[in-house]
Amino acid sequence: MTASSERPRTLAEKVWDDHLVKQGEDGTPDLIYIDLHLVHEVTSPQAFDGLRMAGRPVRRPDLTIATEDHNTPTLDIDKPIADLTSRTQIETLRRNAAEFGIRLHSLGDKEQGIVHVVGPQLGLTMPGITVVCGDSHTSTHGAFGAMAFGIGTSEVEHVLATQTLPLKPFKTMAINVEGTLRPGVTAKDIILAVIAKIGTGGGQGYVLEYRGSAIRALSMDGRMTICNMSIEAGARAGMVAPDETTFAYLKGRAHAPEGADWDAAVEYWKTLPSDEGAEFDAEVFIDADALEPFVTWGTNPGQGVSLSERVPDPAAIDDQHERAAAERALEYMDLRPGVPLKEIKVDAVFMGSCTNSRIEDLRAFASIVAGKQKAEGVRVMVVPGSARVRLEAEAEGLDKVFEAFGAEWRFAGCSMCLGMNPDQLAPGERCASTSNRNFEGRQGKGGRTHLVSPLVAAATAIRGTLSSPWDLEQAVTEVEAK
Amino acid sequence: MEKISTVTGVAVPLRRSNVDTDQIIPAVFLKRVTKTGFDDALFHGWRQDPEFILNQPAYRGASVLVAGPDFGTGSSREHAVWALRDFGFQVVISSRFGDIFRGNAGKQGLLAALVAYEDIERIWEVIEAEPGMPVTVDLVDRTVSAGELTVSFEIDDYTRWRLLEGLDDIGLTLREEEAIAEFEQHRAAWRPTTLPIREPAEAGN
């Protein structure tokens, strides 16, 4: 650890400083210690193969945990996986975990699920630690005040072998969200608004710190939704300073510290928030009072507007590259400028992904659809983030609510967020999705994605057109009462 | 990573420019779960032609590839380096490389030697006059020798040092093993460990 400097520091700088194994000199990178390495089946096989070729062990199996998520089916999970490539990747992970002594939660296990849901749920993700995973949405874990970011396969191998990474320091950006969200407006709407404001490249080279009264008021699940999509603004990581909400979430979880360790941890965690007067390299301000339910209309997560608006006209965009991108996006999305977003009909609703598949997300969705019927012809899929979330939801009877509504209740995994398993859109199908990427073909070749919150997904599933919970008078009253 | 100081072996003249990584290894081979065994995938499209230079018996067992300018452009796929290495190449010579390819090569112990284009032509003439003749690439002196001909090549000092020492990024970091172990000694007890497995309380959330 370095001696605490006189200069006021940000949360990100504090976590960085406390993980310096060796400071870089003459332009060489710093060597940063990694507290927690999450592993899944898609980006790890070549990393393990590299270790095998070099005859290297995994340095710290006790700081490493693996699960199966990207390729896993969400139906018939007790049967062999039909897709050969998927099956091979999963079988390879199982072999590698056994050979290198790594804890693995396989399909069918109670702790299996999306890697970014599993870590926090087990109490492994905590304030002031460094977390990496061969997946760009590792930024999720920053919600706890951890420094968490995605890495490539060569770096996965590097962390397995050394438990460190050579890294150059990031710049810091404060995202200040002040005010109070109106009922029906959620964490997802905040982050979609942030990305629309700073753009998909706006966060490049930065660690984002989400601050302000609207962030403080969010639950951990909401904070995770926000940090999760930091990567969609181009940032490698996003963070929220730990507070009583963080501590309350962690206390009593399987791998959270206990007894004297807990007390020592909390004492340290309370020193982490950015110091008064700490300087950020950039600042952004968002007015929470003014936010409305948000939706994307294009093919990158920055192409979003309030749901009450109309499909934008590319001709009105000044920047020629953005204008060209908007024209291409509207063509792919089969949308005309000026059409009210609420008139757009959907074929499918996907409720899931590492952005929005935690128990609170499912409760929010259920609160809107309870006692209702889905719109005719709309396919609704609800995919919990982990096997444990599925169990919790069933214990609360949410599965019955979904099934009575006409939705499919699935097993845990990444599912239709990226369509590596059979959960895909057909060409031309339009989907309101609680996931994180609306790229061309992301949810299936030719599929069209509108990114939304769980509440908007629910309202849309009821009406069959992109809809805000504000369009359902009774539902809003219920949410307000919660 | 194996240390490299000199490589002596059969050199193949690849008289083509702009060999992008899609040509080196087509995307269809990226689904594999291994980092080895890509030798069959190397130049897969071109190797369907029996006349292709790598299919000629004189060049069997080659370890040095002498290519035209702009070798390894395009997609960042590390598989391109893996395929060249698996096929048996230890050195690729060109007058210009794709940036990412050159970086990937250095990480995987493949020597990417930058030789002036007029010297590449001279090497081609020599090795085509006597197919299968051995050439020597000397990383210490930064030279390529074929018969009577000796030309120099460029490589950045940092990559050269790592190749001479046989150090990959991981090897380099492991030189700090003591510092890492020292850091671990002071790692606070509250920080997370995944093992031994602790069972969650079953009382829900």
Short mmCIF file of N, CA and C in Angstrom, two decimals, chain A residues 50-164:
data_model
loop_
_atom_site.label_atom_id
_atom_site.label_comp_id
_atom_site.label_asym_id
_atom_site.label_seq_id
_atom_site.Cartn_x
_atom_site.Cartn_y
_atom_site.Cartn_z
N GLY A 50 -3.08 -21.92 -22.71
CA GLY A 50 -1.81 -21.22 -22.61
C GLY A 50 -1.05 -21.62 -21.35
N LEU A 51 -1.77 -21.71 -20.24
CA LEU A 51 -1.14 -22.14 -18.98
C LEU A 51 -0.55 -23.54 -19.13
N ARG A 52 -1.35 -24.40 -19.75
CA ARG A 52 -0.94 -25.80 -19.91
C ARG A 52 0.34 -25.88 -20.74
N MET A 53 0.38 -25.09 -21.83
CA MET A 53 1.56 -25.11 -22.71
C MET A 53 2.81 -24.64 -21.99
N ALA A 54 2.64 -23.64 -21.09
CA ALA A 54 3.79 -23.08 -20.40
C ALA A 54 4.07 -23.82 -19.09
N GLY A 55 3.22 -24.79 -18.77
CA GLY A 55 3.41 -25.54 -17.54
C GLY A 55 3.19 -24.70 -16.29
N ARG A 56 2.28 -23.72 -16.39
CA ARG A 56 2.04 -22.84 -15.25
C ARG A 56 0.76 -23.22 -14.52
N PRO A 57 0.77 -23.11 -13.20
CA PRO A 57 -0.47 -23.33 -12.46
C PRO A 57 -1.30 -22.05 -12.39
N VAL A 58 -2.54 -22.16 -11.90
CA VAL A 58 -3.30 -20.96 -11.55
C VAL A 58 -2.75 -20.51 -10.21
N ARG A 59 -2.32 -19.25 -10.14
CA ARG A 59 -1.67 -18.79 -8.92
C ARG A 59 -2.61 -18.81 -7.71
N ARG A 60 -3.81 -18.30 -7.90
CA ARG A 60 -4.74 -18.22 -6.77
C ARG A 60 -6.12 -18.77 -7.13
N PRO A 61 -6.25 -20.11 -7.13
CA PRO A 61 -7.59 -20.68 -7.37
C PRO A 61 -8.59 -20.16 -6.35
N ASP A 62 -8.09 -19.77 -5.19
CA ASP A 62 -9.00 -19.30 -4.13
C ASP A 62 -9.48 -17.86 -4.34
N LEU A 63 -9.00 -17.22 -5.43
CA LEU A 63 -9.53 -15.89 -5.78
C LEU A 63 -10.22 -15.95 -7.14
N THR A 64 -10.53 -17.16 -7.57
CA THR A 64 -11.07 -17.40 -8.90
C THR A 64 -12.36 -18.20 -8.78
N ILE A 65 -13.34 -17.88 -9.60
CA ILE A 65 -14.60 -18.64 -9.59
C ILE A 65 -15.17 -18.67 -11.00
N ALA A 66 -15.71 -19.81 -11.38
CA ALA A 66 -16.22 -19.96 -12.74
C ALA A 66 -17.69 -20.36 -12.73
N THR A 67 -18.39 -19.93 -13.77
CA THR A 67 -19.76 -20.38 -13.96
C THR A 67 -20.06 -20.47 -15.45
N GLU A 68 -21.15 -21.12 -15.78
CA GLU A 68 -21.54 -21.30 -17.18
C GLU A 68 -22.73 -20.39 -17.45
N ASP A 69 -22.60 -19.52 -18.45
CA ASP A 69 -23.72 -18.60 -18.68
C ASP A 69 -23.99 -18.24 -20.14
N HIS A 70 -22.94 -17.91 -20.91
CA HIS A 70 -23.17 -17.37 -22.26
C HIS A 70 -23.86 -18.36 -23.20
N ASN A 71 -23.46 -19.61 -23.11
CA ASN A 71 -23.91 -20.64 -24.04
C ASN A 71 -25.05 -21.50 -23.55
N THR A 72 -25.41 -21.36 -22.27
CA THR A 72 -26.29 -22.34 -21.67
C THR A 72 -27.72 -22.20 -22.17
N PRO A 73 -28.40 -23.33 -22.36
CA PRO A 73 -29.81 -23.27 -22.73
C PRO A 73 -30.64 -22.82 -21.53
N THR A 74 -31.83 -22.27 -21.78
CA THR A 74 -32.70 -21.85 -20.68
C THR A 74 -33.94 -22.74 -20.61
N LEU A 75 -33.92 -23.81 -21.40
CA LEU A 75 -34.97 -24.83 -21.35
C LEU A 75 -34.27 -26.19 -21.32
N ASP A 76 -34.93 -27.19 -20.79
CA ASP A 76 -34.39 -28.56 -20.82
C ASP A 76 -32.93 -28.62 -20.36
N ILE A 77 -32.64 -28.00 -19.22
CA ILE A 77 -31.23 -27.91 -18.83
C ILE A 77 -30.68 -29.24 -18.32
N ASP A 78 -31.56 -30.22 -18.14
CA ASP A 78 -31.07 -31.53 -17.71
C ASP A 78 -30.67 -32.41 -18.89
N LYS A 79 -30.92 -31.93 -20.11
CA LYS A 79 -30.57 -32.71 -21.30
C LYS A 79 -29.23 -32.22 -21.87
N PRO A 80 -28.54 -33.07 -22.64
CA PRO A 80 -27.28 -32.61 -23.25
C PRO A 80 -27.54 -31.39 -24.14
N ILE A 81 -26.58 -30.47 -24.17
CA ILE A 81 -26.73 -29.26 -24.97
C ILE A 81 -26.67 -29.64 -26.45
N ALA A 82 -27.69 -29.21 -27.19
CA ALA A 82 -27.83 -29.66 -28.57
C ALA A 82 -26.73 -29.07 -29.47
N ASP A 83 -26.41 -27.79 -29.29
CA ASP A 83 -25.42 -27.15 -30.16
C ASP A 83 -24.03 -27.64 -29.81
N LEU A 84 -23.34 -28.17 -30.81
CA LEU A 84 -22.06 -28.83 -30.57
C LEU A 84 -20.98 -27.85 -30.09
N THR A 85 -20.93 -26.66 -30.70
CA THR A 85 -19.91 -25.68 -30.29
C THR A 85 -20.12 -25.27 -28.84
N SER A 86 -21.39 -25.01 -28.49
CA SER A 86 -21.72 -24.63 -27.13
C SER A 86 -21.34 -25.74 -26.16
N ARG A 87 -21.69 -26.96 -26.52
CA ARG A 87 -21.41 -28.09 -25.64
C ARG A 87 -19.91 -28.24 -25.43
N THR A 88 -19.15 -28.09 -26.51
CA THR A 88 -17.70 -28.22 -26.40
C THR A 88 -17.13 -27.15 -25.47
N GLN A 89 -17.61 -25.92 -25.61
CA GLN A 89 -17.07 -24.86 -24.76
C GLN A 89 -17.38 -25.13 -23.29
N ILE A 90 -18.56 -25.62 -23.01
CA ILE A 90 -18.95 -25.89 -21.62
C ILE A 90 -18.17 -27.09 -21.07
N GLU A 91 -18.04 -28.12 -21.88
CA GLU A 91 -17.28 -29.29 -21.42
C GLU A 91 -15.81 -28.93 -21.20
N THR A 92 -15.30 -28.02 -22.04
CA THR A 92 -13.91 -27.58 -21.88
C THR A 92 -13.74 -26.84 -20.56
N LEU A 93 -14.70 -25.98 -20.23
CA LEU A 93 -14.61 -25.25 -18.96
C LEU A 93 -14.62 -26.23 -17.79
N ARG A 94 -15.47 -27.24 -17.87
CA ARG A 94 -15.55 -28.21 -16.78
C ARG A 94 -14.22 -28.95 -16.61
N ARG A 95 -13.62 -29.32 -17.73
CA ARG A 95 -12.32 -30.01 -17.67
C ARG A 95 -11.25 -29.09 -17.09
N ASN A 96 -11.23 -27.86 -17.56
CA ASN A 96 -10.22 -26.91 -17.10
C ASN A 96 -10.37 -26.61 -15.61
N ALA A 97 -11.60 -26.43 -15.16
CA ALA A 97 -11.84 -26.13 -13.74
C ALA A 97 -11.35 -27.29 -12.88
N ALA A 98 -11.64 -28.51 -13.32
CA ALA A 98 -11.21 -29.69 -12.56
C ALA A 98 -9.69 -29.77 -12.53
N GLU A 99 -9.07 -29.56 -13.69
CA GLU A 99 -7.61 -29.70 -13.78
C GLU A 99 -6.88 -28.65 -12.96
N PHE A 100 -7.39 -27.41 -12.96
CA PHE A 100 -6.67 -26.33 -12.29
C PHE A 100 -7.22 -26.01 -10.89
N GLY A 101 -8.17 -26.80 -10.43
CA GLY A 101 -8.67 -26.63 -9.07
C GLY A 101 -9.52 -25.40 -8.86
N ILE A 102 -10.31 -25.06 -9.88
CA ILE A 102 -11.12 -23.85 -9.78
C ILE A 102 -12.58 -24.19 -9.47
N ARG A 103 -13.12 -23.42 -8.57
CA ARG A 103 -14.54 -23.58 -8.19
C ARG A 103 -15.42 -23.27 -9.39
N LEU A 104 -16.32 -24.20 -9.70
CA LEU A 104 -17.20 -24.01 -10.86
C LEU A 104 -18.65 -24.28 -10.48
N HIS A 105 -19.53 -23.38 -10.87
CA HIS A 105 -20.96 -23.62 -10.69
C HIS A 105 -21.56 -23.92 -12.06
N SER A 106 -21.83 -25.21 -12.25
CA SER A 106 -22.30 -25.68 -13.55
C SER A 106 -23.81 -25.57 -13.68
N LEU A 107 -24.26 -25.68 -14.90
CA LEU A 107 -25.68 -25.71 -15.21
C LEU A 107 -26.37 -26.74 -14.29
N GLY A 108 -27.43 -26.33 -13.63
CA GLY A 108 -28.14 -27.23 -12.72
C GLY A 108 -27.78 -26.98 -11.26
N ASP A 109 -26.65 -26.31 -11.04
CA ASP A 109 -26.19 -25.98 -9.68
C ASP A 109 -26.98 -24.75 -9.19
N LYS A 110 -27.22 -24.69 -7.88
CA LYS A 110 -27.99 -23.60 -7.30
C LYS A 110 -27.32 -22.23 -7.45
N GLU A 111 -26.01 -22.22 -7.58
CA GLU A 111 -25.29 -20.94 -7.69
C GLU A 111 -24.89 -20.62 -9.13
N GLN A 112 -25.36 -21.43 -10.10
CA GLN A 112 -25.05 -21.14 -11.50
C GLN A 112 -25.84 -19.91 -11.94
N GLY A 113 -25.29 -19.19 -12.89
CA GLY A 113 -26.02 -18.06 -13.43
C GLY A 113 -25.09 -17.12 -14.14
N ILE A 114 -25.61 -15.96 -14.54
CA ILE A 114 -24.78 -14.96 -15.22
C ILE A 114 -23.69 -14.53 -14.24
N VAL A 115 -22.47 -14.56 -14.70
CA VAL A 115 -21.31 -14.35 -13.86
C VAL A 115 -21.43 -13.06 -13.04
N HIS A 116 -22.06 -12.03 -13.60
CA HIS A 116 -22.16 -10.75 -12.90
C HIS A 116 -23.33 -10.71 -11.91
N VAL A 117 -24.16 -11.73 -11.94
CA VAL A 117 -25.21 -11.85 -10.93
C VAL A 117 -24.69 -12.73 -9.79
N VAL A 118 -23.90 -13.73 -10.17
CA VAL A 118 -23.40 -14.70 -9.19
C VAL A 118 -22.43 -14.08 -8.18
N GLY A 119 -21.48 -13.28 -8.66
CA GLY A 119 -20.46 -12.70 -7.77
C GLY A 119 -21.06 -11.90 -6.61
N PRO A 120 -21.91 -10.92 -6.91
CA PRO A 120 -22.52 -10.12 -5.85
C PRO A 120 -23.42 -10.96 -4.93
N GLN A 121 -24.15 -11.89 -5.53
CA GLN A 121 -25.10 -12.69 -4.77
C GLN A 121 -24.40 -13.55 -3.71
N LEU A 122 -23.18 -13.99 -4.02
CA LEU A 122 -22.42 -14.81 -3.06
C LEU A 122 -21.68 -13.94 -2.04
N GLY A 123 -21.75 -12.63 -2.21
CA GLY A 123 -21.03 -11.76 -1.28
C GLY A 123 -19.54 -11.69 -1.59
N LEU A 124 -19.15 -12.12 -2.80
CA LEU A 124 -17.74 -12.07 -3.20
C LEU A 124 -17.37 -10.67 -3.68
N THR A 125 -18.33 -10.01 -4.31
CA THR A 125 -18.10 -8.64 -4.77
C THR A 125 -18.28 -7.70 -3.60
N MET A 126 -17.28 -6.90 -3.28
CA MET A 126 -17.40 -5.98 -2.14
C MET A 126 -16.62 -4.70 -2.40
N PRO A 127 -16.82 -3.69 -1.56
CA PRO A 127 -16.16 -2.40 -1.80
C PRO A 127 -14.64 -2.52 -1.76
N GLY A 128 -13.99 -1.65 -2.51
CA GLY A 128 -12.54 -1.51 -2.40
C GLY A 128 -11.73 -2.65 -2.97
N ILE A 129 -12.34 -3.55 -3.74
CA ILE A 129 -11.57 -4.65 -4.34
C ILE A 129 -11.43 -4.42 -5.85
N THR A 130 -10.54 -5.20 -6.47
CA THR A 130 -10.43 -5.21 -7.92
C THR A 130 -11.05 -6.51 -8.44
N VAL A 131 -11.86 -6.38 -9.49
CA VAL A 131 -12.55 -7.53 -10.08
C VAL A 131 -12.31 -7.53 -11.57
N VAL A 132 -11.93 -8.67 -12.14
CA VAL A 132 -11.84 -8.77 -13.60
C VAL A 132 -12.56 -10.02 -14.09
N CYS A 133 -12.90 -10.00 -15.38
CA CYS A 133 -13.55 -11.14 -16.02
C CYS A 133 -13.40 -10.93 -17.52
N GLY A 134 -13.31 -12.00 -18.26
CA GLY A 134 -13.23 -11.90 -19.70
C GLY A 134 -14.60 -11.59 -20.28
N ASP A 135 -15.14 -10.44 -19.89
CA ASP A 135 -16.47 -10.02 -20.32
C ASP A 135 -16.59 -8.53 -20.03
N SER A 136 -17.03 -7.78 -21.03
CA SER A 136 -17.01 -6.32 -20.90
C SER A 136 -17.99 -5.81 -19.84
N HIS A 137 -19.00 -6.59 -19.49
CA HIS A 137 -19.96 -6.12 -18.50
C HIS A 137 -19.52 -6.34 -17.05
N THR A 138 -18.25 -6.66 -16.89
CA THR A 138 -17.68 -6.77 -15.54
C THR A 138 -17.83 -5.45 -14.77
N SER A 139 -18.01 -4.37 -15.49
CA SER A 139 -18.23 -3.06 -14.86
C SER A 139 -19.37 -3.09 -13.85
N THR A 140 -20.28 -4.05 -13.97
CA THR A 140 -21.40 -4.21 -13.03
C THR A 140 -20.97 -4.12 -11.57
N HIS A 141 -19.85 -4.79 -11.25
CA HIS A 141 -19.42 -4.94 -9.86
C HIS A 141 -18.97 -3.62 -9.23
N GLY A 142 -18.77 -2.60 -10.08
CA GLY A 142 -18.40 -1.28 -9.58
C GLY A 142 -19.47 -0.67 -8.70
N ALA A 143 -20.68 -1.22 -8.77
CA ALA A 143 -21.78 -0.72 -7.94
C ALA A 143 -21.46 -0.79 -6.45
N PHE A 144 -20.51 -1.66 -6.09
CA PHE A 144 -20.14 -1.84 -4.68
C PHE A 144 -18.97 -0.93 -4.28
N GLY A 145 -18.48 -0.12 -5.23
CA GLY A 145 -17.27 0.64 -4.94
C GLY A 145 -16.04 -0.20 -5.19
N ALA A 146 -16.18 -1.20 -6.06
CA ALA A 146 -15.04 -2.01 -6.49
C ALA A 146 -14.55 -1.45 -7.83
N MET A 147 -13.28 -1.72 -8.16
CA MET A 147 -12.77 -1.37 -9.49
C MET A 147 -12.88 -2.63 -10.33
N ALA A 148 -13.81 -2.63 -11.29
CA ALA A 148 -14.14 -3.86 -12.00
C ALA A 148 -14.19 -3.60 -13.49
N PHE A 149 -13.46 -4.42 -14.27
CA PHE A 149 -13.44 -4.19 -15.71
C PHE A 149 -13.20 -5.47 -16.50
N GLY A 150 -13.63 -5.44 -17.76
CA GLY A 150 -13.50 -6.59 -18.64
C GLY A 150 -12.11 -6.68 -19.25
N ILE A 151 -11.67 -7.90 -19.55
CA ILE A 151 -10.34 -8.13 -20.11
C ILE A 151 -10.41 -9.14 -21.26
N GLY A 152 -9.35 -9.20 -22.08
CA GLY A 152 -9.28 -10.14 -23.20
C GLY A 152 -8.70 -11.49 -22.77
N THR A 153 -8.70 -12.44 -23.70
CA THR A 153 -8.26 -13.79 -23.37
C THR A 153 -6.80 -13.86 -22.92
N SER A 154 -5.92 -13.10 -23.56
CA SER A 154 -4.51 -13.09 -23.14
C SER A 154 -4.39 -12.59 -21.71
N GLU A 155 -5.22 -11.59 -21.37
CA GLU A 155 -5.19 -11.05 -20.00
C GLU A 155 -5.81 -12.02 -19.00
N VAL A 156 -6.80 -12.78 -19.45
CA VAL A 156 -7.37 -13.82 -18.57
C VAL A 156 -6.25 -14.78 -18.17
N GLU A 157 -5.46 -15.18 -19.14
CA GLU A 157 -4.34 -16.08 -18.87
C GLU A 157 -3.33 -15.41 -17.91
N HIS A 158 -3.11 -14.13 -18.15
CA HIS A 158 -2.17 -13.38 -17.32
C HIS A 158 -2.63 -13.34 -15.86
N VAL A 159 -3.91 -13.11 -15.65
CA VAL A 159 -4.43 -13.05 -14.28
C VAL A 159 -4.42 -14.45 -13.65
N LEU A 160 -4.78 -15.45 -14.43
CA LEU A 160 -4.74 -16.82 -13.88
C LEU A 160 -3.32 -17.15 -13.39
N ALA A 161 -2.33 -16.75 -14.17
CA ALA A 161 -0.94 -17.11 -13.84
C ALA A 161 -0.34 -16.23 -12.75
N THR A 162 -0.72 -14.96 -12.69
CA THR A 162 0.01 -14.03 -11.82
C THR A 162 -0.87 -13.30 -10.79
N GLN A 163 -2.18 -13.36 -10.95
CA GLN A 163 -3.14 -12.63 -10.11
C GLN A 163 -2.93 -11.12 -10.19
N THR A 164 -2.25 -10.67 -11.26
CA THR A 164 -2.02 -9.24 -11.46
C THR A 164 -2.25 -8.89 -12.93
#
